[in-house]
mmCIF file of C-alpha atoms in Angstrom:
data_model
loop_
_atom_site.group_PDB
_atom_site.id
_atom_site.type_symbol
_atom_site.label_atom_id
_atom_site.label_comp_id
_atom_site.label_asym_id
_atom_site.label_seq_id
_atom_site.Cartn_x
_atom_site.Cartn_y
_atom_site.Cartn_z
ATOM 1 C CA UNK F 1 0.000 0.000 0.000
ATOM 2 C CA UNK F 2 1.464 3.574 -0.882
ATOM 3 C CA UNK F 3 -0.117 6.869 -0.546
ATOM 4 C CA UNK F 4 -1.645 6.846 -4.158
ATOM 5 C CA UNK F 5 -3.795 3.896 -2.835
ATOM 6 C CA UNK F 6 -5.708 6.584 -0.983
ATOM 7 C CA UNK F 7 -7.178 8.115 -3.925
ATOM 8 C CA UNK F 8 -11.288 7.424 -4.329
ATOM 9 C CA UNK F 9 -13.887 5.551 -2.213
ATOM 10 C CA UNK F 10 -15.039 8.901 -0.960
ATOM 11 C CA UNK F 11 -18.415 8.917 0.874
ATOM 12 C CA UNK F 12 -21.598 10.346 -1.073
ATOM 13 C CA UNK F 13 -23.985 12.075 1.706
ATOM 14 C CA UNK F 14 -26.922 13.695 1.465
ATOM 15 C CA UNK F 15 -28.007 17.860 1.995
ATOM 16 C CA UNK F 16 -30.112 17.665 4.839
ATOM 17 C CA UNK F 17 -31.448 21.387 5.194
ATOM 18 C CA UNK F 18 -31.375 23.603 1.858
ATOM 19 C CA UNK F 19 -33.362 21.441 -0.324
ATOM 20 C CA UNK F 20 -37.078 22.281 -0.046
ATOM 21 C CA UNK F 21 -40.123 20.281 0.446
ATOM 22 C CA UNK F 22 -40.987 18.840 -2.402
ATOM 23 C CA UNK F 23 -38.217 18.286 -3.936
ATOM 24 C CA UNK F 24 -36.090 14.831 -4.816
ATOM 25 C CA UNK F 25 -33.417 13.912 -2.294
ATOM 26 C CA UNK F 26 -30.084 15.772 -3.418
ATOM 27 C CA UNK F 27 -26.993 12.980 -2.411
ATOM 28 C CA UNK F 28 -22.938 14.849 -3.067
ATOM 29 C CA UNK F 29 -20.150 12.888 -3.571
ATOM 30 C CA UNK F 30 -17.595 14.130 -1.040
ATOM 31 C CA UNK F 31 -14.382 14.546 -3.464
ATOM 32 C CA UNK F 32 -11.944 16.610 -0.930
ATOM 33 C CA UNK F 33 -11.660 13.614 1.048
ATOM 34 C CA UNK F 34 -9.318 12.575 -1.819
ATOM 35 C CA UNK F 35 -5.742 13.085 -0.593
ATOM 36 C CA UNK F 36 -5.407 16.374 -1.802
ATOM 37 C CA UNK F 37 -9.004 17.641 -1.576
ATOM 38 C CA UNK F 38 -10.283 17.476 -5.047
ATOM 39 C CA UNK F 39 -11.592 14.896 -7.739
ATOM 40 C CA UNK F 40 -8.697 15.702 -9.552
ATOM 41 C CA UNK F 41 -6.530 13.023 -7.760
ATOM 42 C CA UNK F 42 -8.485 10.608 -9.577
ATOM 43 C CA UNK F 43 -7.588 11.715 -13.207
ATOM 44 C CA UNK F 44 -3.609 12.665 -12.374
ATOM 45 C CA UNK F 45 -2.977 9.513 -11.159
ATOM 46 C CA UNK F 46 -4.788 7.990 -14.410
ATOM 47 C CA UNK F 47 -2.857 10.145 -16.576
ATOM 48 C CA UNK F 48 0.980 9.501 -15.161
ATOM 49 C CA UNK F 49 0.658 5.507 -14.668
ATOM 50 C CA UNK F 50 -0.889 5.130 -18.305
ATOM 51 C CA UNK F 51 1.976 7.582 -19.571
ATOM 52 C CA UNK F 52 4.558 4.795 -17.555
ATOM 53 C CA UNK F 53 2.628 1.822 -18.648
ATOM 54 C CA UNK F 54 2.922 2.324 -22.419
ATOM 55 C CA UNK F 55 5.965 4.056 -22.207
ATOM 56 C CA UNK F 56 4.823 7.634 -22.947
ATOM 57 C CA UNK F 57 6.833 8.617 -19.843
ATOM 58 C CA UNK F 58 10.118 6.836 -19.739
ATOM 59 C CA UNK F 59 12.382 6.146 -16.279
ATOM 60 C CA UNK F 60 13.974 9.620 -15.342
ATOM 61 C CA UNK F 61 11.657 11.331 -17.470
ATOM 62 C CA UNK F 62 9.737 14.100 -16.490
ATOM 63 C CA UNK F 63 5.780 15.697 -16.565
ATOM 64 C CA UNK F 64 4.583 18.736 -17.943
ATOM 65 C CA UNK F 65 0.945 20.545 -17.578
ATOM 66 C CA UNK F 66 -1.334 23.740 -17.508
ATOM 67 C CA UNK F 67 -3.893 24.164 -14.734
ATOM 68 C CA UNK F 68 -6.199 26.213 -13.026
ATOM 69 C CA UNK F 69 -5.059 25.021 -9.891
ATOM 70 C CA UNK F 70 -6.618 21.164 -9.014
ATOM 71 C CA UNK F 71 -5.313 19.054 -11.544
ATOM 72 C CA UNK F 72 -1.422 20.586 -10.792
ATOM 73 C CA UNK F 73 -1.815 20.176 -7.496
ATOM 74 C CA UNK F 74 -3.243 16.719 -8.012
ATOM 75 C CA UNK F 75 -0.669 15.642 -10.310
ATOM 76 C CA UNK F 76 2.002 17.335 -7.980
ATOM 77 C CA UNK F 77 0.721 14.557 -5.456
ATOM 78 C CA UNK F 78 1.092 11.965 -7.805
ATOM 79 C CA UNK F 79 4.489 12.833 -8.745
ATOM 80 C CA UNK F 80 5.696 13.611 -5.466
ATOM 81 C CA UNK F 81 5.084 9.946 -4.455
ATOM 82 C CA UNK F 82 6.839 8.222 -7.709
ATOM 83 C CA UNK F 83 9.817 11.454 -7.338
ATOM 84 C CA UNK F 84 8.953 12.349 -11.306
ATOM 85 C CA UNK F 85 10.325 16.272 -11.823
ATOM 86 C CA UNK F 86 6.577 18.378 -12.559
ATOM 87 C CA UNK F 87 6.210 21.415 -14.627
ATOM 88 C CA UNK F 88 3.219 23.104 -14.091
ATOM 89 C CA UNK F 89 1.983 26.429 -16.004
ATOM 90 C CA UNK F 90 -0.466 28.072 -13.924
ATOM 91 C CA UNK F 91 -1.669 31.970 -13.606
ATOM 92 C CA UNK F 92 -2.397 34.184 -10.708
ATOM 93 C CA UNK F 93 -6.312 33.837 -12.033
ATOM 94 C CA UNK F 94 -6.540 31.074 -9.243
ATOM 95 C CA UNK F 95 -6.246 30.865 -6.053
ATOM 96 C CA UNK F 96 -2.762 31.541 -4.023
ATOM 97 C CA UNK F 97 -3.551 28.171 -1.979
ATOM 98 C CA UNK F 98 -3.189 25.879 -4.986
ATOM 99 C CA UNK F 99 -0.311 27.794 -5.893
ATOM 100 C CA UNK F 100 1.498 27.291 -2.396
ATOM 101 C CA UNK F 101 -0.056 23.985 -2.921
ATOM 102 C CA UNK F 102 1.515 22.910 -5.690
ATOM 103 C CA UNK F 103 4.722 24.579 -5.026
ATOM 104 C CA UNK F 104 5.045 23.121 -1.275
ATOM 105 C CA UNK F 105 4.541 19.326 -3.303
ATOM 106 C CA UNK F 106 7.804 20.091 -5.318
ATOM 107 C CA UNK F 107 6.215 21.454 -8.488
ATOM 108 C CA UNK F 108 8.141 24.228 -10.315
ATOM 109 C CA UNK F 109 5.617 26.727 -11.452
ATOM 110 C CA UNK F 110 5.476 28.757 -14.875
ATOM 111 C CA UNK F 111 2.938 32.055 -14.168
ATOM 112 C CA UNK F 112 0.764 33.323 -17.062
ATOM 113 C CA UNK F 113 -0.883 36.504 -16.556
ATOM 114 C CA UNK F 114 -4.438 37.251 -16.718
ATOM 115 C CA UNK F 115 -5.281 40.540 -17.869
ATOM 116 C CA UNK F 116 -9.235 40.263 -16.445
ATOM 117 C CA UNK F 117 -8.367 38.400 -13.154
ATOM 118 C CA UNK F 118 -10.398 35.934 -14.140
ATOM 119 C CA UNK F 119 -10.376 32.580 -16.525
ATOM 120 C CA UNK F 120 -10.840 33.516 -20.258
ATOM 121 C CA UNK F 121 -10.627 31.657 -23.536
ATOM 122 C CA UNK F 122 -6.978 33.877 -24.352
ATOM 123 C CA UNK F 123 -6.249 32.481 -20.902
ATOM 124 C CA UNK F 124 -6.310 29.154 -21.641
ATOM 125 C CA UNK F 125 -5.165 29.321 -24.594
ATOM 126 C CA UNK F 126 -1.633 30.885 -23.353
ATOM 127 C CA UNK F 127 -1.300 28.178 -21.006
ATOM 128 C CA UNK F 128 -1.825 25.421 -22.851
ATOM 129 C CA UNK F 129 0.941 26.569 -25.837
ATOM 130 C CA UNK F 130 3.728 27.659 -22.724
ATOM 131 C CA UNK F 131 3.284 23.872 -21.504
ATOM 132 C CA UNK F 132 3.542 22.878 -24.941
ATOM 133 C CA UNK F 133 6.602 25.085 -25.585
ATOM 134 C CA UNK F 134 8.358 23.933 -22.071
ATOM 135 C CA UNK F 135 7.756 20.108 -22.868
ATOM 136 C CA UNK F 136 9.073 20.641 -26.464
ATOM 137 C CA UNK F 137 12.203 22.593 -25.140
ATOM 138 C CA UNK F 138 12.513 19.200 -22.245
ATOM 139 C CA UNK F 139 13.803 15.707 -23.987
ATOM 140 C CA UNK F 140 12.051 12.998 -22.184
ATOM 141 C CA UNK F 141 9.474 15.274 -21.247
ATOM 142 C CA UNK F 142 5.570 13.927 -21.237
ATOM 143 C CA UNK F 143 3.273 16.616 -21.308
ATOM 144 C CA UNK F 144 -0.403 15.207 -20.247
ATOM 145 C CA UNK F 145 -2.842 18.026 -22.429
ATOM 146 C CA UNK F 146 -5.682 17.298 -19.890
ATOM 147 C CA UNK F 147 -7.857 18.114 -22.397
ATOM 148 C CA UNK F 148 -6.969 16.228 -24.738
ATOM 149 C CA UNK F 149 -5.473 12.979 -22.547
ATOM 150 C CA UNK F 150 -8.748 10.264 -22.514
ATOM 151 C CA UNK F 151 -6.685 8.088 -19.637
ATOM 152 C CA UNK F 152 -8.480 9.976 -17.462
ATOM 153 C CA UNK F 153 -12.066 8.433 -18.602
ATOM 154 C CA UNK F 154 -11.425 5.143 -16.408
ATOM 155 C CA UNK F 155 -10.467 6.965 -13.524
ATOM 156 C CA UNK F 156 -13.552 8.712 -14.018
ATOM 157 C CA UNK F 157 -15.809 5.572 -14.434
ATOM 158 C CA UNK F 158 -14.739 4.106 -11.407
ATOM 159 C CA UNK F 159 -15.884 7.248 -9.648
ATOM 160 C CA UNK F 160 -19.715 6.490 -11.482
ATOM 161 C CA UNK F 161 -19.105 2.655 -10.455
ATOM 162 C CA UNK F 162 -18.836 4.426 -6.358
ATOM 163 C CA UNK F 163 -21.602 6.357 -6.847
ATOM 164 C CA UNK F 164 -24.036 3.426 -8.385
ATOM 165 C CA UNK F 165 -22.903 1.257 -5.706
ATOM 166 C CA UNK F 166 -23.427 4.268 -3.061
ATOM 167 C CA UNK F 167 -27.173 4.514 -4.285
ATOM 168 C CA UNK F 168 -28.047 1.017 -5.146
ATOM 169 C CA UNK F 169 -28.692 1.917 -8.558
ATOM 170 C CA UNK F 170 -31.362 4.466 -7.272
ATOM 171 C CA UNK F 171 -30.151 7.476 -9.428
ATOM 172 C CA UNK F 172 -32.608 9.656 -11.464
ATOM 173 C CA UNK F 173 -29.791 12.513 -13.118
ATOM 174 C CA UNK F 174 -26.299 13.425 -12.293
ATOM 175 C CA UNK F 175 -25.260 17.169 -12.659
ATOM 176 C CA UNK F 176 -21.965 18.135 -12.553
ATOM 177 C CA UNK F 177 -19.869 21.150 -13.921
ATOM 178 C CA UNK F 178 -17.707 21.318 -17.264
ATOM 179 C CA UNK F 179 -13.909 21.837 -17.446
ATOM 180 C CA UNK F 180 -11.936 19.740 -19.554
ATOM 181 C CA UNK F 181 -15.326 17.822 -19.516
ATOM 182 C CA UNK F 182 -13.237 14.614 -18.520
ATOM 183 C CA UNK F 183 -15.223 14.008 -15.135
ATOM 184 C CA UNK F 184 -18.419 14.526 -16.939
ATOM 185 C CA UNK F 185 -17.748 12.667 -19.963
ATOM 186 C CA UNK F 186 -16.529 9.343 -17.751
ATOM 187 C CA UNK F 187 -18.931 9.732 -15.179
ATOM 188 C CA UNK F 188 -21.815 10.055 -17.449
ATOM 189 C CA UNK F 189 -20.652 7.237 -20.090
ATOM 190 C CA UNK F 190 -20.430 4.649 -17.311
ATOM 191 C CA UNK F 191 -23.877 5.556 -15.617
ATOM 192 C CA UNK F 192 -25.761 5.626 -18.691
ATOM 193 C CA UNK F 193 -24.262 1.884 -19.603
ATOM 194 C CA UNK F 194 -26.180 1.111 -15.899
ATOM 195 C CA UNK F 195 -29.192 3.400 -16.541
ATOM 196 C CA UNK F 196 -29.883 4.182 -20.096
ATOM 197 C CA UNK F 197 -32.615 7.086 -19.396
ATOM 198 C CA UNK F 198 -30.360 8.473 -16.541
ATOM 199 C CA UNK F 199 -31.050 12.466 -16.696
ATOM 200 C CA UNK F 200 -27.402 13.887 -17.097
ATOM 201 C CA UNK F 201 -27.029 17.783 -16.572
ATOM 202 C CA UNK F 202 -23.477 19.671 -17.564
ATOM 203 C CA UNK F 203 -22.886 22.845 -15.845
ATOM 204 C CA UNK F 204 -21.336 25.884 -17.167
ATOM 205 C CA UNK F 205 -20.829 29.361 -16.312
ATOM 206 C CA UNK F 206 -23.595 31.947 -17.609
ATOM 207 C CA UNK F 207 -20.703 34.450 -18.713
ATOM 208 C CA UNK F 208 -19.104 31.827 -20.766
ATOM 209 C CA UNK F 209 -22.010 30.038 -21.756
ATOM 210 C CA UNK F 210 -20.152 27.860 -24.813
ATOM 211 C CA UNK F 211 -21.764 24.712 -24.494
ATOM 212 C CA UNK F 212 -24.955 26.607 -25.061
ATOM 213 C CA UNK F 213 -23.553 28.385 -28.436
ATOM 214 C CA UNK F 214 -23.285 31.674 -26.428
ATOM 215 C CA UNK F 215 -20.144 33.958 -26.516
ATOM 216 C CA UNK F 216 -16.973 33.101 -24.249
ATOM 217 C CA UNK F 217 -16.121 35.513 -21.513
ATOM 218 C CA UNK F 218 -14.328 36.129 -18.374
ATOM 219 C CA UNK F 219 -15.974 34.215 -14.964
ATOM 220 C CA UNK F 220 -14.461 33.146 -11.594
ATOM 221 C CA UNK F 221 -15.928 29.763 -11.115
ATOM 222 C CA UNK F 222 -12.520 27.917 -11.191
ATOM 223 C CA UNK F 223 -11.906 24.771 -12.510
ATOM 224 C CA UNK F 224 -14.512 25.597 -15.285
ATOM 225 C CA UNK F 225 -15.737 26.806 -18.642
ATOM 226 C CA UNK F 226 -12.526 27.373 -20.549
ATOM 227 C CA UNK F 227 -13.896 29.500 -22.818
ATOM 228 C CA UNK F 228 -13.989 26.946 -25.864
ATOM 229 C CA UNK F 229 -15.441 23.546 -26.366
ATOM 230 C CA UNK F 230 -13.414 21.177 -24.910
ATOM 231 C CA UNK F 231 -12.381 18.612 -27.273
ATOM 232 C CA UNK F 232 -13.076 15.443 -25.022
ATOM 233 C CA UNK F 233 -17.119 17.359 -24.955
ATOM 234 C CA UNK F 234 -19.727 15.014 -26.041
ATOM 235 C CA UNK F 235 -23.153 16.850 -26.681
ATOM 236 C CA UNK F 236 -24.739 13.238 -26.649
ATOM 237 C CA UNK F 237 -23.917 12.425 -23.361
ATOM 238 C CA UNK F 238 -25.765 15.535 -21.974
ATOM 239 C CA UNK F 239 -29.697 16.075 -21.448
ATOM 240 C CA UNK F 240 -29.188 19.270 -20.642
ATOM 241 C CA UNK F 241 -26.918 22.209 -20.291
ATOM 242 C CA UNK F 242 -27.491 24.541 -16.922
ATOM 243 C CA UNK F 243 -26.196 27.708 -16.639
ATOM 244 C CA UNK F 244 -25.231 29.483 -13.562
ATOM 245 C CA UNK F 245 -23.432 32.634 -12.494
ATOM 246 C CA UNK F 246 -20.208 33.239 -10.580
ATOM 247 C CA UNK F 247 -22.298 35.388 -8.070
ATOM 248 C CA UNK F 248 -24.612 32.856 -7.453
ATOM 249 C CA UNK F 249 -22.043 29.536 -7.008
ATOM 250 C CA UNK F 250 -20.197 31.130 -4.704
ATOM 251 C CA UNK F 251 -23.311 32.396 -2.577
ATOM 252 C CA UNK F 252 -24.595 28.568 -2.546
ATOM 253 C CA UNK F 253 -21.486 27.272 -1.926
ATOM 254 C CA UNK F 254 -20.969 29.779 1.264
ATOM 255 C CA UNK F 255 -24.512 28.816 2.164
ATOM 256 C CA UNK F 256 -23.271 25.319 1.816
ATOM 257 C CA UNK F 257 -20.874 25.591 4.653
ATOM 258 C CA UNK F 258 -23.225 27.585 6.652
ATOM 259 C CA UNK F 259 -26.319 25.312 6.471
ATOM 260 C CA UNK F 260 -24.539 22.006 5.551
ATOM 261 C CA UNK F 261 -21.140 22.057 6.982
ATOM 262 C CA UNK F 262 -20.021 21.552 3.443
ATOM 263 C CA UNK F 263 -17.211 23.475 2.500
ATOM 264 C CA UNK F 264 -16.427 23.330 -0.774
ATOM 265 C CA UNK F 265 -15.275 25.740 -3.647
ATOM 266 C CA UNK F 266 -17.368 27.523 -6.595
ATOM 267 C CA UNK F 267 -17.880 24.865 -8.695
ATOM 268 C CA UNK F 268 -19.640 22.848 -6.353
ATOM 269 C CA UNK F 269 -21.564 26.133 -5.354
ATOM 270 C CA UNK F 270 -22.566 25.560 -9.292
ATOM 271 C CA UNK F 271 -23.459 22.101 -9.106
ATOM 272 C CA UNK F 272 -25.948 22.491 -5.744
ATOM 273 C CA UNK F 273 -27.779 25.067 -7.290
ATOM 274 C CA UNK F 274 -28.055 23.704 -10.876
ATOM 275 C CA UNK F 275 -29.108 20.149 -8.521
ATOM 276 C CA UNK F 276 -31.506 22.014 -6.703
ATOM 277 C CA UNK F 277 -33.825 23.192 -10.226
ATOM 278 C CA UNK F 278 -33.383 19.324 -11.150
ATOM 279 C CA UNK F 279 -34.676 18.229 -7.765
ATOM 280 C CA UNK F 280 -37.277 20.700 -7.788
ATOM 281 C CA UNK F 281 -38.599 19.202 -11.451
ATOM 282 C CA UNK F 282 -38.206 15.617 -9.760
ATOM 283 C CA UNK F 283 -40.159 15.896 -6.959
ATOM 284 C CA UNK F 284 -40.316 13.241 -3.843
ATOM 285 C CA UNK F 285 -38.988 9.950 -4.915
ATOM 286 C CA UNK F 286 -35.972 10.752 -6.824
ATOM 287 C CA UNK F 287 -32.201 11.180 -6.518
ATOM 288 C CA UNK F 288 -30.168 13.761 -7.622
ATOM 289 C CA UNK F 289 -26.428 12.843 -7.042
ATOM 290 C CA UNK F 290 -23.824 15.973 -7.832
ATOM 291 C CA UNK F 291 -19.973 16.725 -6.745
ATOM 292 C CA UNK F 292 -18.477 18.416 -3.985
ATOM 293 C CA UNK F 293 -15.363 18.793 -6.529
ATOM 294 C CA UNK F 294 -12.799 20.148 -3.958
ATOM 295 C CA UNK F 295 -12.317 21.454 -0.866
ATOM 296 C CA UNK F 296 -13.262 25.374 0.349
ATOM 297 C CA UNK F 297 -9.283 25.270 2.076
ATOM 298 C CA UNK F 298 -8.294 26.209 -1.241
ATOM 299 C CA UNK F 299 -9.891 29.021 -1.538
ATOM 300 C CA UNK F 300 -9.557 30.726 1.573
ATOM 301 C CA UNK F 301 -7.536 33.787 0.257
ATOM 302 C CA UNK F 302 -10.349 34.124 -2.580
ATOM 303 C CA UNK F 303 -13.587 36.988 -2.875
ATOM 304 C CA UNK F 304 -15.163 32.911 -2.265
ATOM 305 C CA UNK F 305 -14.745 33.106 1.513
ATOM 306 C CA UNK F 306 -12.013 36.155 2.205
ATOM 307 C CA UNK F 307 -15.013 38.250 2.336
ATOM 308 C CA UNK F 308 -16.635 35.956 5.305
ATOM 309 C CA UNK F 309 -17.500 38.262 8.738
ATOM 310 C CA UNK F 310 -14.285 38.610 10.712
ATOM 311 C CA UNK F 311 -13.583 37.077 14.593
ATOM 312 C CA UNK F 312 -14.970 39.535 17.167
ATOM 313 C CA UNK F 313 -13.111 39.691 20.233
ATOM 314 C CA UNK F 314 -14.240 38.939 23.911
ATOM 315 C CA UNK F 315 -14.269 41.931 25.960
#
């Protein structure tokens, strides 16, 4: 047993006080009780040991990636553990705890600046060519191009086999938010094999509302909406497209830790509410399972929770 063999079986629990009468039960999957607080463990780990078992990355070789913050700090975990040398090309658009994060975990960090504070298509798009030019300029380099890289789909459909094992098979539609659209793609696939007319709901961010044929623009739900279509996006696999605002995930998700004791960041703000109009449509008797993607200790430096009421002090 190493330390990678702590990655998954998370617990999947339900919200117990913000879901209205009337409404299907609403069951998260608890993903910061992954080793490094986020989902993203899953896929890194998928990534690297299909890169060593097909001899993508060689012996003494090293890994290369852009990230908004959870996958580099995820695959900083997973290389920490084998001692494989990590680039990571990340931007001061996301939060200074998966920064310190990633750094602290041996990483060495490339910076790209973003001129709106906040993750845009041009964003993106300057991240993913520095990675490309650092692993070009690095013989023996592997760079995983998350977006691109479909090893992470079986991490991903293990995650769905936890969650129809968690319910029994009792699950009416599964909402989660769209990135690289890896978690939603695998997680989706697998639970439609086990419940063909399973209602499957992909998040996005109303300013960047791609996935819906809107215009790309500049939002603060992290982790998400990159401003393009993702390649690994499969409209099929999707019943529906939700939108929601980066105003309004980060209000649930503070309301989450106030009501739930759920502390999570922005995305899974995103995913509660956009579960909350599916449970509402359901009514009693269903199930609504979503993600707690990572954990709100990344985000404590963030407009997310910086702004929280400060400490009084006893008199």
């Amino acid at each position: 047993m190493t330390v990678l063999s702590t990655i998954g079986g998370t617990r999947l629990v339900p919200l117990r006080h913000i879901v209205p009468e009337g409404s299907a039960r609403i069951l998260v999957k608890l993903e910061y009780e992954n080793p490094t607080g986020s989902m993203k463990d899953r896929m890194a780990l998928a990534m690297v040991a299909a890169a060593e078992a097909d001899g993508r990355l060689q012996p003494g070789g090293s890994v290369v990636e852009y990230t908004g913050g959870s996958t580099g700090v995820s695959l900083a975990f997973v290389c920490a553990a084998k001692r494989i040398p990590l680039d990571l090309v990340t931007s001061e658009a996301f939060s200074q705890e998966k920064r310190d994060h990633m750094a602290a975990l041996g990483a060495r960090l490339t910076l790209v600046h973003s001129p709106t504070g906040g993750t845009t298509k041009a964003l993106t798009l300057e991240m993913i060519e520095t990675a490309r030019q650092i692993a070009a300029a690095k013989p023996g380099s592997f760079w995983t191009d998350q977006f691109n890289n479909t090893d992470v789909l079986p991490g991903y459909a293990a995650m769905a086999g936890e969650i129809w094992q968690q319910t029994d098979g009792r699950v009416d539609a599964f909402v989660q938010a769209v990135g690289t659209s890896g978690s939603f793609r695998g997680i989706s696939a697998r639970l439609r094999t086990l419940k063909p007319g399973l209602l499957t709901v992909a998040v996005e961010p109303a300013e960047s509302p791609v996935l819906s044929g809107g215009q790309s623009g500049s939002h603060k739900i992290e982790g998400t909406g990159p401003g393009f279509v993702p390649p690994q996006w499969r409209p099929e696999l999707a019943s529906e497209i939700a939108q929601v605002s980066s105003m309004d995930a980060m209000a649930m998700a503070r309301r989450l830790a106030r009501e739930e004791g759920l502390f999570a960041g922005t995305s899974t703000g995103a995913n509660v509410l956009a579960a909350l109009r599916i449970a509402g449509r359901l009514g009693p008797g269903g199930t609504v399972v979503t993600i707690a993607c990572d954990s709100g200790m990344k985000y404590l430096s963030t407009p997310l929770y910086a702004a929280a009421p400060a400490a009084t002090t006893a008199a």
